[in-house]
Amino acid sequence: AKRSAPIGGAMIRGGRYDLPAAKGLPLGEYVVRINSFGAAVETTQAADGEDYFAAMRAPPPPEIIPSKYNSKTTLSAEVVADETNELDFKLESR
């Protein structure tokens, strides 16, 4: 049987993210994907009567981060023992 690789993630806010060790990944090398999910959906009823759940069913907004950082990622990272594992990724718009 094929073993699935561990997956982890964190929201990026203000250009920073945090993934505590207790919720982190096992030691090893990883492929990194960075995606945008558009603006947060309003939790109040919209002016045209559309409710929160209808907004959640709407198609996702287009990806604004270049594919070289997500679907065709060129990013990788290694989680190593006895270190903070502060991983920074400099993204460029092209």
mmCIF file with all atom_site columns, N, CA, C and O in Angstrom, residues 14-53:
data_model
loop_
_atom_site.group_PDB
_atom_site.id
_atom_site.type_symbol
_atom_site.label_atom_id
_atom_site.label_alt_id
_atom_site.label_comp_id
_atom_site.label_asym_id
_atom_site.label_entity_id
_atom_site.label_seq_id
_atom_site.pdbx_PDB_ins_code
_atom_site.Cartn_x
_atom_site.Cartn_y
_atom_site.Cartn_z
_atom_site.occupancy
_atom_site.B_iso_or_equiv
_atom_site.pdbx_formal_charge
_atom_site.auth_seq_id
_atom_site.auth_comp_id
_atom_site.auth_asym_id
_atom_site.auth_atom_id
_atom_site.pdbx_PDB_model_num
ATOM 1   N N  . GLY A 1 14 ? -0.394  39.105 7.501  1.00 0.00 ? 14 GLY A N  1
ATOM 2   C CA . GLY A 1 14 ? 0.605   40.160 7.589  1.00 0.00 ? 14 GLY A CA 1
ATOM 3   C C  . GLY A 1 14 ? 1.987   39.703 7.189  1.00 0.00 ? 14 GLY A C  1
ATOM 4   O O  . GLY A 1 14 ? 2.985   40.188 7.709  1.00 0.00 ? 14 GLY A O  1
ATOM 5   N N  . GLY A 1 15 ? 2.044   38.722 6.274  1.00 0.00 ? 15 GLY A N  1
ATOM 6   C CA . GLY A 1 15 ? 3.322   38.224 5.800  1.00 0.00 ? 15 GLY A CA 1
ATOM 7   C C  . GLY A 1 15 ? 3.999   37.233 6.736  1.00 0.00 ? 15 GLY A C  1
ATOM 8   O O  . GLY A 1 15 ? 5.129   36.832 6.503  1.00 0.00 ? 15 GLY A O  1
ATOM 9   N N  . ARG A 1 16 ? 3.308   36.825 7.812  1.00 0.00 ? 16 ARG A N  1
ATOM 10  C CA . ARG A 1 16 ? 3.902   35.902 8.786  1.00 0.00 ? 16 ARG A CA 1
ATOM 11  C C  . ARG A 1 16 ? 2.992   34.689 8.980  1.00 0.00 ? 16 ARG A C  1
ATOM 12  O O  . ARG A 1 16 ? 1.777   34.778 8.815  1.00 0.00 ? 16 ARG A O  1
ATOM 13  N N  . TYR A 1 17 ? 3.590   33.583 9.338  1.00 0.00 ? 17 TYR A N  1
ATOM 14  C CA . TYR A 1 17 ? 2.829   32.378 9.675  1.00 0.00 ? 17 TYR A CA 1
ATOM 15  C C  . TYR A 1 17 ? 3.521   31.678 10.832 1.00 0.00 ? 17 TYR A C  1
ATOM 16  O O  . TYR A 1 17 ? 4.681   31.917 11.132 1.00 0.00 ? 17 TYR A O  1
ATOM 17  N N  . ASP A 1 18 ? 2.796   30.810 11.500 1.00 0.00 ? 18 ASP A N  1
ATOM 18  C CA . ASP A 1 18 ? 3.353   30.073 12.628 1.00 0.00 ? 18 ASP A CA 1
ATOM 19  C C  . ASP A 1 18 ? 2.713   28.695 12.661 1.00 0.00 ? 18 ASP A C  1
ATOM 20  O O  . ASP A 1 18 ? 1.495   28.563 12.560 1.00 0.00 ? 18 ASP A O  1
ATOM 21  N N  . LEU A 1 19 ? 3.534   27.687 12.763 1.00 0.00 ? 19 LEU A N  1
ATOM 22  C CA . LEU A 1 19 ? 3.071   26.309 12.869 1.00 0.00 ? 19 LEU A CA 1
ATOM 23  C C  . LEU A 1 19 ? 3.783   25.715 14.079 1.00 0.00 ? 19 LEU A C  1
ATOM 24  O O  . LEU A 1 19 ? 4.937   25.294 13.980 1.00 0.00 ? 19 LEU A O  1
ATOM 25  N N  . PRO A 1 20 ? 3.131   25.741 15.260 1.00 0.00 ? 20 PRO A N  1
ATOM 26  C CA . PRO A 1 20 ? 3.781   25.245 16.484 1.00 0.00 ? 20 PRO A CA 1
ATOM 27  C C  . PRO A 1 20 ? 4.268   23.811 16.330 1.00 0.00 ? 20 PRO A C  1
ATOM 28  O O  . PRO A 1 20 ? 3.654   23.000 15.638 1.00 0.00 ? 20 PRO A O  1
ATOM 29  N N  . ALA A 1 21 ? 5.376   23.499 16.989 1.00 0.00 ? 21 ALA A N  1
ATOM 30  C CA . ALA A 1 21 ? 5.976   22.160 16.896 1.00 0.00 ? 21 ALA A CA 1
ATOM 31  C C  . ALA A 1 21 ? 4.972   21.067 17.238 1.00 0.00 ? 21 ALA A C  1
ATOM 32  O O  . ALA A 1 21 ? 4.960   20.012 16.607 1.00 0.00 ? 21 ALA A O  1
ATOM 33  N N  . ALA A 1 22 ? 4.104   21.318 18.215 1.00 0.00 ? 22 ALA A N  1
ATOM 34  C CA . ALA A 1 22 ? 3.127   20.307 18.621 1.00 0.00 ? 22 ALA A CA 1
ATOM 35  C C  . ALA A 1 22 ? 2.161   19.965 17.490 1.00 0.00 ? 22 ALA A C  1
ATOM 36  O O  . ALA A 1 22 ? 1.614   18.868 17.429 1.00 0.00 ? 22 ALA A O  1
ATOM 37  N N  . LYS A 1 23 ? 1.946   20.904 16.573 1.00 0.00 ? 23 LYS A N  1
ATOM 38  C CA . LYS A 1 23 ? 1.053   20.687 15.433 1.00 0.00 ? 23 LYS A CA 1
ATOM 39  C C  . LYS A 1 23 ? 1.847   20.611 14.132 1.00 0.00 ? 23 LYS A C  1
ATOM 40  O O  . LYS A 1 23 ? 1.285   20.635 13.052 1.00 0.00 ? 23 LYS A O  1
ATOM 41  N N  . GLY A 1 24 ? 3.147   20.571 14.250 1.00 0.00 ? 24 GLY A N  1
ATOM 42  C CA . GLY A 1 24 ? 4.030   20.639 13.089 1.00 0.00 ? 24 GLY A CA 1
ATOM 43  C C  . GLY A 1 24 ? 4.206   19.331 12.355 1.00 0.00 ? 24 GLY A C  1
ATOM 44  O O  . GLY A 1 24 ? 3.420   18.398 12.498 1.00 0.00 ? 24 GLY A O  1
ATOM 45  N N  . LEU A 1 25 ? 5.260   19.273 11.590 1.00 0.00 ? 25 LEU A N  1
ATOM 46  C CA . LEU A 1 25 ? 5.542   18.139 10.727 1.00 0.00 ? 25 LEU A CA 1
ATOM 47  C C  . LEU A 1 25 ? 6.702   17.311 11.252 1.00 0.00 ? 25 LEU A C  1
ATOM 48  O O  . LEU A 1 25 ? 7.603   17.837 11.900 1.00 0.00 ? 25 LEU A O  1
ATOM 49  N N  . PRO A 1 26 ? 6.718   16.028 10.959 1.00 0.00 ? 26 PRO A N  1
ATOM 50  C CA . PRO A 1 26 ? 7.880   15.196 11.299 1.00 0.00 ? 26 PRO A CA 1
ATOM 51  C C  . PRO A 1 26 ? 9.121   15.709 10.565 1.00 0.00 ? 26 PRO A C  1
ATOM 52  O O  . PRO A 1 26 ? 9.014   16.405 9.559  1.00 0.00 ? 26 PRO A O  1
ATOM 53  N N  . LEU A 1 27 ? 10.270  15.352 11.067 1.00 0.00 ? 27 LEU A N  1
ATOM 54  C CA . LEU A 1 27 ? 11.522  15.751 10.421 1.00 0.00 ? 27 LEU A CA 1
ATOM 55  C C  . LEU A 1 27 ? 11.549  15.239 8.989  1.00 0.00 ? 27 LEU A C  1
ATOM 56  O O  . LEU A 1 27 ? 11.040  14.162 8.691  1.00 0.00 ? 27 LEU A O  1
ATOM 57  N N  . GLY A 1 28 ? 12.143  16.036 8.100  1.00 0.00 ? 28 GLY A N  1
ATOM 58  C CA . GLY A 1 28 ? 12.268  15.597 6.718  1.00 0.00 ? 28 GLY A CA 1
ATOM 59  C C  . GLY A 1 28 ? 12.164  16.749 5.744  1.00 0.00 ? 28 GLY A C  1
ATOM 60  O O  . GLY A 1 28 ? 12.031  17.911 6.124  1.00 0.00 ? 28 GLY A O  1
ATOM 61  N N  . GLU A 1 29 ? 12.224  16.409 4.460  1.00 0.00 ? 29 GLU A N  1
ATOM 62  C CA . GLU A 1 29 ? 12.130  17.393 3.383  1.00 0.00 ? 29 GLU A CA 1
ATOM 63  C C  . GLU A 1 29 ? 10.699  17.451 2.866  1.00 0.00 ? 29 GLU A C  1
ATOM 64  O O  . GLU A 1 29 ? 10.026  16.422 2.767  1.00 0.00 ? 29 GLU A O  1
ATOM 65  N N  . TYR A 1 30 ? 10.267  18.672 2.524  1.00 0.00 ? 30 TYR A N  1
ATOM 66  C CA . TYR A 1 30 ? 8.890   18.889 2.093  1.00 0.00 ? 30 TYR A CA 1
ATOM 67  C C  . TYR A 1 30 ? 8.817   19.773 0.866  1.00 0.00 ? 30 TYR A C  1
ATOM 68  O O  . TYR A 1 30 ? 9.648   20.645 0.661  1.00 0.00 ? 30 TYR A O  1
ATOM 69  N N  . VAL A 1 31 ? 7.783   19.555 0.078  1.00 0.00 ? 31 VAL A N  1
ATOM 70  C CA . VAL A 1 31 ? 7.413   20.436 -1.019 1.00 0.00 ? 31 VAL A CA 1
ATOM 71  C C  . VAL A 1 31 ? 6.532   21.507 -0.385 1.00 0.00 ? 31 VAL A C  1
ATOM 72  O O  . VAL A 1 31 ? 5.677   21.203 0.440  1.00 0.00 ? 31 VAL A O  1
ATOM 73  N N  . VAL A 1 32 ? 6.741   22.774 -0.763 1.00 0.00 ? 32 VAL A N  1
ATOM 74  C CA . VAL A 1 32 ? 5.977   23.888 -0.193 1.00 0.00 ? 32 VAL A CA 1
ATOM 75  C C  . VAL A 1 32 ? 5.083   24.484 -1.268 1.00 0.00 ? 32 VAL A C  1
ATOM 76  O O  . VAL A 1 32 ? 5.527   24.748 -2.390 1.00 0.00 ? 32 VAL A O  1
ATOM 77  N N  . ARG A 1 33 ? 3.814   24.687 -0.925 1.00 0.00 ? 33 ARG A N  1
ATOM 78  C CA . ARG A 1 33 ? 2.856   25.343 -1.820 1.00 0.00 ? 33 ARG A CA 1
ATOM 79  C C  . ARG A 1 33 ? 2.219   26.497 -1.067 1.00 0.00 ? 33 ARG A C  1
ATOM 80  O O  . ARG A 1 33 ? 1.764   26.327 0.062  1.00 0.00 ? 33 ARG A O  1
ATOM 81  N N  . ILE A 1 34 ? 2.166   27.658 -1.708 1.00 0.00 ? 34 ILE A N  1
ATOM 82  C CA . ILE A 1 34 ? 1.567   28.842 -1.104 1.00 0.00 ? 34 ILE A CA 1
ATOM 83  C C  . ILE A 1 34 ? 0.422   29.294 -1.995 1.00 0.00 ? 34 ILE A C  1
ATOM 84  O O  . ILE A 1 34 ? 0.620   29.599 -3.164 1.00 0.00 ? 34 ILE A O  1
ATOM 85  N N  . ASN A 1 35 ? -0.776  29.313 -1.421 1.00 0.00 ? 35 ASN A N  1
ATOM 86  C CA . ASN A 1 35 ? -1.985  29.672 -2.159 1.00 0.00 ? 35 ASN A CA 1
ATOM 87  C C  . ASN A 1 35 ? -2.671  30.868 -1.528 1.00 0.00 ? 35 ASN A C  1
ATOM 88  O O  . ASN A 1 35 ? -2.581  31.073 -0.322 1.00 0.00 ? 35 ASN A O  1
ATOM 89  N N  . SER A 1 36 ? -3.405  31.614 -2.344 1.00 0.00 ? 36 SER A N  1
ATOM 90  C CA . SER A 1 36 ? -4.281  32.667 -1.835 1.00 0.00 ? 36 SER A CA 1
ATOM 91  C C  . SER A 1 36 ? -5.705  32.121 -1.887 1.00 0.00 ? 36 SER A C  1
ATOM 92  O O  . SER A 1 36 ? -6.026  31.293 -2.725 1.00 0.00 ? 36 SER A O  1
ATOM 93  N N  . PHE A 1 37 ? -6.511  32.594 -1.005 1.00 0.00 ? 37 PHE A N  1
ATOM 94  C CA . PHE A 1 37 ? -7.906  32.153 -1.011 1.00 0.00 ? 37 PHE A CA 1
ATOM 95  C C  . PHE A 1 37 ? -8.857  33.334 -1.123 1.00 0.00 ? 37 PHE A C  1
ATOM 96  O O  . PHE A 1 37 ? -10.019 33.235 -0.810 1.00 0.00 ? 37 PHE A O  1
ATOM 97  N N  . GLY A 1 38 ? -8.355  34.474 -1.570 1.00 0.00 ? 38 GLY A N  1
ATOM 98  C CA . GLY A 1 38 ? -9.189  35.656 -1.752 1.00 0.00 ? 38 GLY A CA 1
ATOM 99  C C  . GLY A 1 38 ? -9.588  36.271 -0.424 1.00 0.00 ? 38 GLY A C  1
ATOM 100 O O  . GLY A 1 38 ? -9.175  35.835 0.646  1.00 0.00 ? 38 GLY A O  1
ATOM 101 N N  . ALA A 1 39 ? -10.388 37.286 -0.494 1.00 0.00 ? 39 ALA A N  1
ATOM 102 C CA . ALA A 1 39 ? -10.843 37.985 0.713  1.00 0.00 ? 39 ALA A CA 1
ATOM 103 C C  . ALA A 1 39 ? -11.765 37.078 1.513  1.00 0.00 ? 39 ALA A C  1
ATOM 104 O O  . ALA A 1 39 ? -12.461 36.222 0.973  1.00 0.00 ? 39 ALA A O  1
ATOM 105 N N  . ALA A 1 40 ? -11.786 37.272 2.808  1.00 0.00 ? 40 ALA A N  1
ATOM 106 C CA . ALA A 1 40 ? -12.669 36.502 3.686  1.00 0.00 ? 40 ALA A CA 1
ATOM 107 C C  . ALA A 1 40 ? -14.124 36.769 3.307  1.00 0.00 ? 40 ALA A C  1
ATOM 108 O O  . ALA A 1 40 ? -14.494 37.882 2.949  1.00 0.00 ? 40 ALA A O  1
ATOM 109 N N  . VAL A 1 41 ? -14.938 35.742 3.386  1.00 0.00 ? 41 VAL A N  1
ATOM 110 C CA . VAL A 1 41 ? -16.360 35.879 3.065  1.00 0.00 ? 41 VAL A CA 1
ATOM 111 C C  . VAL A 1 41 ? -17.052 36.608 4.212  1.00 0.00 ? 41 VAL A C  1
ATOM 112 O O  . VAL A 1 41 ? -16.813 36.314 5.374  1.00 0.00 ? 41 VAL A O  1
ATOM 113 N N  . GLU A 1 42 ? -17.894 37.573 3.853  1.00 0.00 ? 42 GLU A N  1
ATOM 114 C CA . GLU A 1 42 ? -18.650 38.298 4.875  1.00 0.00 ? 42 GLU A CA 1
ATOM 115 C C  . GLU A 1 42 ? -19.556 37.321 5.613  1.00 0.00 ? 42 GLU A C  1
ATOM 116 O O  . GLU A 1 42 ? -20.197 36.471 5.009  1.00 0.00 ? 42 GLU A O  1
ATOM 117 N N  . THR A 1 43 ? -19.631 37.441 6.920  1.00 0.00 ? 43 THR A N  1
ATOM 118 C CA . THR A 1 43 ? -20.479 36.536 7.702  1.00 0.00 ? 43 THR A CA 1
ATOM 119 C C  . THR A 1 43 ? -21.869 37.117 7.908  1.00 0.00 ? 43 THR A C  1
ATOM 120 O O  . THR A 1 43 ? -22.739 36.472 8.463  1.00 0.00 ? 43 THR A O  1
ATOM 121 N N  . THR A 1 44 ? -22.084 38.335 7.446  1.00 0.00 ? 44 THR A N  1
ATOM 122 C CA . THR A 1 44 ? -23.414 38.939 7.554  1.00 0.00 ? 44 THR A CA 1
ATOM 123 C C  . THR A 1 44 ? -24.126 38.817 6.226  1.00 0.00 ? 44 THR A C  1
ATOM 124 O O  . THR A 1 44 ? -23.525 38.553 5.192  1.00 0.00 ? 44 THR A O  1
ATOM 125 N N  . GLN A 1 45 ? -25.430 39.020 6.245  1.00 0.00 ? 45 GLN A N  1
ATOM 126 C CA . GLN A 1 45 ? -26.217 38.903 5.018  1.00 0.00 ? 45 GLN A CA 1
ATOM 127 C C  . GLN A 1 45 ? -25.860 40.024 4.056  1.00 0.00 ? 45 GLN A C  1
ATOM 128 O O  . GLN A 1 45 ? -25.759 41.181 4.444  1.00 0.00 ? 45 GLN A O  1
ATOM 129 N N  . ALA A 1 46 ? -25.655 39.688 2.806  1.00 0.00 ? 46 ALA A N  1
ATOM 130 C CA . ALA A 1 46 ? -25.298 40.670 1.788  1.00 0.00 ? 46 ALA A CA 1
ATOM 131 C C  . ALA A 1 46 ? -26.520 41.499 1.402  1.00 0.00 ? 46 ALA A C  1
ATOM 132 O O  . ALA A 1 46 ? -27.660 41.092 1.620  1.00 0.00 ? 46 ALA A O  1
ATOM 133 N N  . ALA A 1 47 ? -26.286 42.657 0.806  1.00 0.00 ? 47 ALA A N  1
ATOM 134 C CA . ALA A 1 47 ? -27.358 43.582 0.453  1.00 0.00 ? 47 ALA A CA 1
ATOM 135 C C  . ALA A 1 47 ? -28.368 42.964 -0.517 1.00 0.00 ? 47 ALA A C  1
ATOM 136 O O  . ALA A 1 47 ? -29.546 43.280 -0.471 1.00 0.00 ? 47 ALA A O  1
ATOM 137 N N  . ASP A 1 48 ? -27.930 42.089 -1.399 1.00 0.00 ? 48 ASP A N  1
ATOM 138 C CA . ASP A 1 48 ? -28.849 41.495 -2.377 1.00 0.00 ? 48 ASP A CA 1
ATOM 139 C C  . ASP A 1 48 ? -29.575 40.271 -1.820 1.00 0.00 ? 48 ASP A C  1
ATOM 140 O O  . ASP A 1 48 ? -30.266 39.578 -2.543 1.00 0.00 ? 48 ASP A O  1
ATOM 141 N N  . GLY A 1 49 ? -29.428 39.988 -0.540 1.00 0.00 ? 49 GLY A N  1
ATOM 142 C CA . GLY A 1 49 ? -30.122 38.869 0.081  1.00 0.00 ? 49 GLY A CA 1
ATOM 143 C C  . GLY A 1 49 ? -29.329 37.577 0.084  1.00 0.00 ? 49 GLY A C  1
ATOM 144 O O  . GLY A 1 49 ? -29.773 36.576 0.616  1.00 0.00 ? 49 GLY A O  1
ATOM 145 N N  . GLU A 1 50 ? -28.127 37.579 -0.507 1.00 0.00 ? 50 GLU A N  1
ATOM 146 C CA . GLU A 1 50 ? -27.307 36.367 -0.518 1.00 0.00 ? 50 GLU A CA 1
ATOM 147 C C  . GLU A 1 50 ? -26.776 36.115 0.888  1.00 0.00 ? 50 GLU A C  1
ATOM 148 O O  . GLU A 1 50 ? -26.246 37.007 1.525  1.00 0.00 ? 50 GLU A O  1
ATOM 149 N N  . ASP A 1 51 ? -26.950 34.912 1.394  1.00 0.00 ? 51 ASP A N  1
ATOM 150 C CA . ASP A 1 51 ? -26.485 34.632 2.754  1.00 0.00 ? 51 ASP A CA 1
ATOM 151 C C  . ASP A 1 51 ? -25.075 34.056 2.756  1.00 0.00 ? 51 ASP A C  1
ATOM 152 O O  . ASP A 1 51 ? -24.474 33.799 1.722  1.00 0.00 ? 51 ASP A O  1
ATOM 153 N N  . TYR A 1 52 ? -24.549 33.893 3.931  1.00 0.00 ? 52 TYR A N  1
ATOM 154 C CA . TYR A 1 52 ? -23.186 33.407 4.140  1.00 0.00 ? 52 TYR A CA 1
ATOM 155 C C  . TYR A 1 52 ? -22.936 32.087 3.426  1.00 0.00 ? 52 TYR A C  1
ATOM 156 O O  . TYR A 1 52 ? -21.933 31.909 2.758  1.00 0.00 ? 52 TYR A O  1
ATOM 157 N N  . PHE A 1 53 ? -23.866 31.134 3.554  1.00 0.00 ? 53 PHE A N  1
ATOM 158 C CA . PHE A 1 53 ? -23.651 29.807 2.976  1.00 0.00 ? 53 PHE A CA 1
ATOM 159 C C  . PHE A 1 53 ? -23.685 29.848 1.445  1.00 0.00 ? 53 PHE A C  1
ATOM 160 O O  . PHE A 1 53 ? -22.939 29.133 0.796  1.00 0.00 ? 53 PHE A O  1
#
